[in-house]
C-alpha positions as a Python dict, from the first residue, in 0.01 Angstrom:
ca = {
    (1, 'M'): (0, 0, 0),
    (2, 'K'): (286, 236, 71),
    (3, 'Q'): (404, 195, -290),
    (4, 'I'): (61, 308, -420),
    (5, 'F'): (64, 598, -174),
    (6, 'V'): (408, 719, -288),
    (7, 'Q'): (314, 674, -655),
    (8, 'A'): (3, 889, -595),
    (9, 'I'): (223, 1161, -443),
    (10, 'H'): (445, 1163, -754),
    (11, 'E'): (150, 1151, -996),
    (12, 'K'): (-59, 1400, -791),
    (13, 'R'): (-352, 1158, -782),
    (14, 'I'): (-645, 1145, -541),
    (15, 'L'): (-668, 829, -328),
    (16, 'E'): (-960, 632, -194),
    (17, 'V'): (-855, 522, 155),
    (18, 'V'): (-1032, 256, 362),
    (19, 'F'): (-923, 245, 724),
    (20, 'S'): (-1029, 132, 1068),
    (21, 'S'): (-1113, 394, 1329),
    (22, 'S'): (-1143, 293, 1694),
    (23, 'E'): (-1425, 546, 1735),
    (24, 'K'): (-1617, 506, 1407),
    (25, 'G'): (-1535, 161, 1268),
    (26, 'I'): (-1448, 114, 900),
    (27, 'I'): (-1428, 446, 711),
    (28, 'T'): (-1378, 521, 341),
    (29, 'R'): (-1251, 864, 235),
    (30, 'C'): (-1122, 1040, -77),
    (31, 'C'): (-793, 1205, 13),
    (32, 'V'): (-494, 1397, -113),
    (33, 'P'): (-174, 1207, -20),
    (34, 'F'): (56, 1441, 172),
    (35, 'D'): (340, 1240, 325),
    (36, 'F'): (455, 924, 500),
    (37, 'G'): (666, 953, 813),
    (38, 'P'): (660, 1053, 1179),
    (39, 'S'): (390, 1294, 1282),
    (40, 'R'): (472, 1642, 1402),
    (41, 'R'): (143, 1642, 1592),
    (42, 'Y'): (175, 1304, 1763),
    (43, 'K'): (512, 1293, 1937),
    (44, 'D'): (537, 912, 1957),
    (45, 'G'): (784, 880, 1666),
    (46, 'R'): (562, 631, 1480),
    (47, 'E'): (536, 659, 1103),
    (48, 'R'): (195, 745, 963),
    (49, 'Y'): (23, 806, 634),
    (50, 'H'): (-63, 1177, 617),
    (51, 'F'): (-361, 1277, 403),
    (52, 'Y'): (-592, 1569, 345),
    (53, 'D'): (-945, 1431, 383),
    (54, 'L'): (-1166, 1576, 109),
    (55, 'D'): (-1504, 1428, 198),
    (56, 'S'): (-1534, 1396, 575),
    (57, 'P'): (-1881, 1482, 712),
    (58, 'E'): (-1700, 1708, 960),
    (59, 'G'): (-1540, 1903, 671),
    (60, 'K'): (-1204, 1888, 498),
    (61, 'H'): (-912, 1830, 734),
    (62, 'N'): (-570, 1670, 780),
    (63, 'L'): (-580, 1299, 857),
    (64, 'S'): (-291, 1093, 996),
    (65, 'I'): (-332, 715, 999),
    (66, 'L'): (-105, 442, 1134),
    (67, 'P'): (-17, 174, 875),
    (68, 'E'): (-193, -97, 1076),
    (69, 'Q'): (-521, 101, 1054),
    (70, 'V'): (-515, 108, 672),
    (71, 'I'): (-726, -161, 507),
    (72, 'N'): (-692, -49, 145),
    (73, 'I'): (-556, 236, -67),
    (74, 'R'): (-677, 276, -426),
    (75, 'M'): (-559, 538, -673),
    (76, 'E'): (-837, 738, -839),
    (77, 'S'): (-819, 873, -1195),
    (78, 'S'): (-860, 1233, -1075),
    (79, 'C'): (-559, 1451, -1000),
    (80, 'F'): (-501, 1737, -758),
    (81, 'E'): (-302, 2059, -771),
    (82, 'P'): (-69, 2073, -466),
    (83, 'A'): (-85, 2455, -445),
    (84, 'N'): (-458, 2424, -367),
    (85, 'Y'): (-380, 2228, -49),
    (86, 'V'): (-26, 2310, 65),
    (87, 'T'): (-46, 2647, 240),
    (88, 'W'): (273, 2621, 448),
    (89, 'N'): (644, 2583, 382),
    (90, 'P'): (666, 2200, 367),
    (91, 'N'): (943, 1976, 493),
    (92, 'W'): (835, 1643, 341),
    (93, 'F'): (975, 1301, 432),
    (94, 'V'): (886, 1162, 86),
    (95, 'Q'): (1074, 1360, -179),
    (96, 'R'): (866, 1487, -470),
    (97, 'D'): (856, 1737, -754),
    (98, 'W'): (563, 1961, -665),
    (99, 'G'): (728, 2284, -772),
    (100, 'E'): (702, 2551, -501),
    (101, 'C'): (513, 2300, -284),
    (102, 'S'): (808, 2058, -277),
}
């Protein structure tokens, strides 16, 4: 699954992500793939998939998921423009060519 995730970063493709949430059960979301690596929010040092959730009922937001929570990742045909989502000066773990958003 990580290979598909990284490929989607390089191809700027939207992902369908199916994952297990301890609070809500099995969840499916359309997401922008941001990065894979330790979280700056959670200080436990564990690597996570970092997404931008596009269709959450609570509104669009960042989403960090541990690998063991991920059930499936599927690449969609639709693409995204990084500049529409990256509003900070990024320091990515996964190298990419996203122009100014790299």
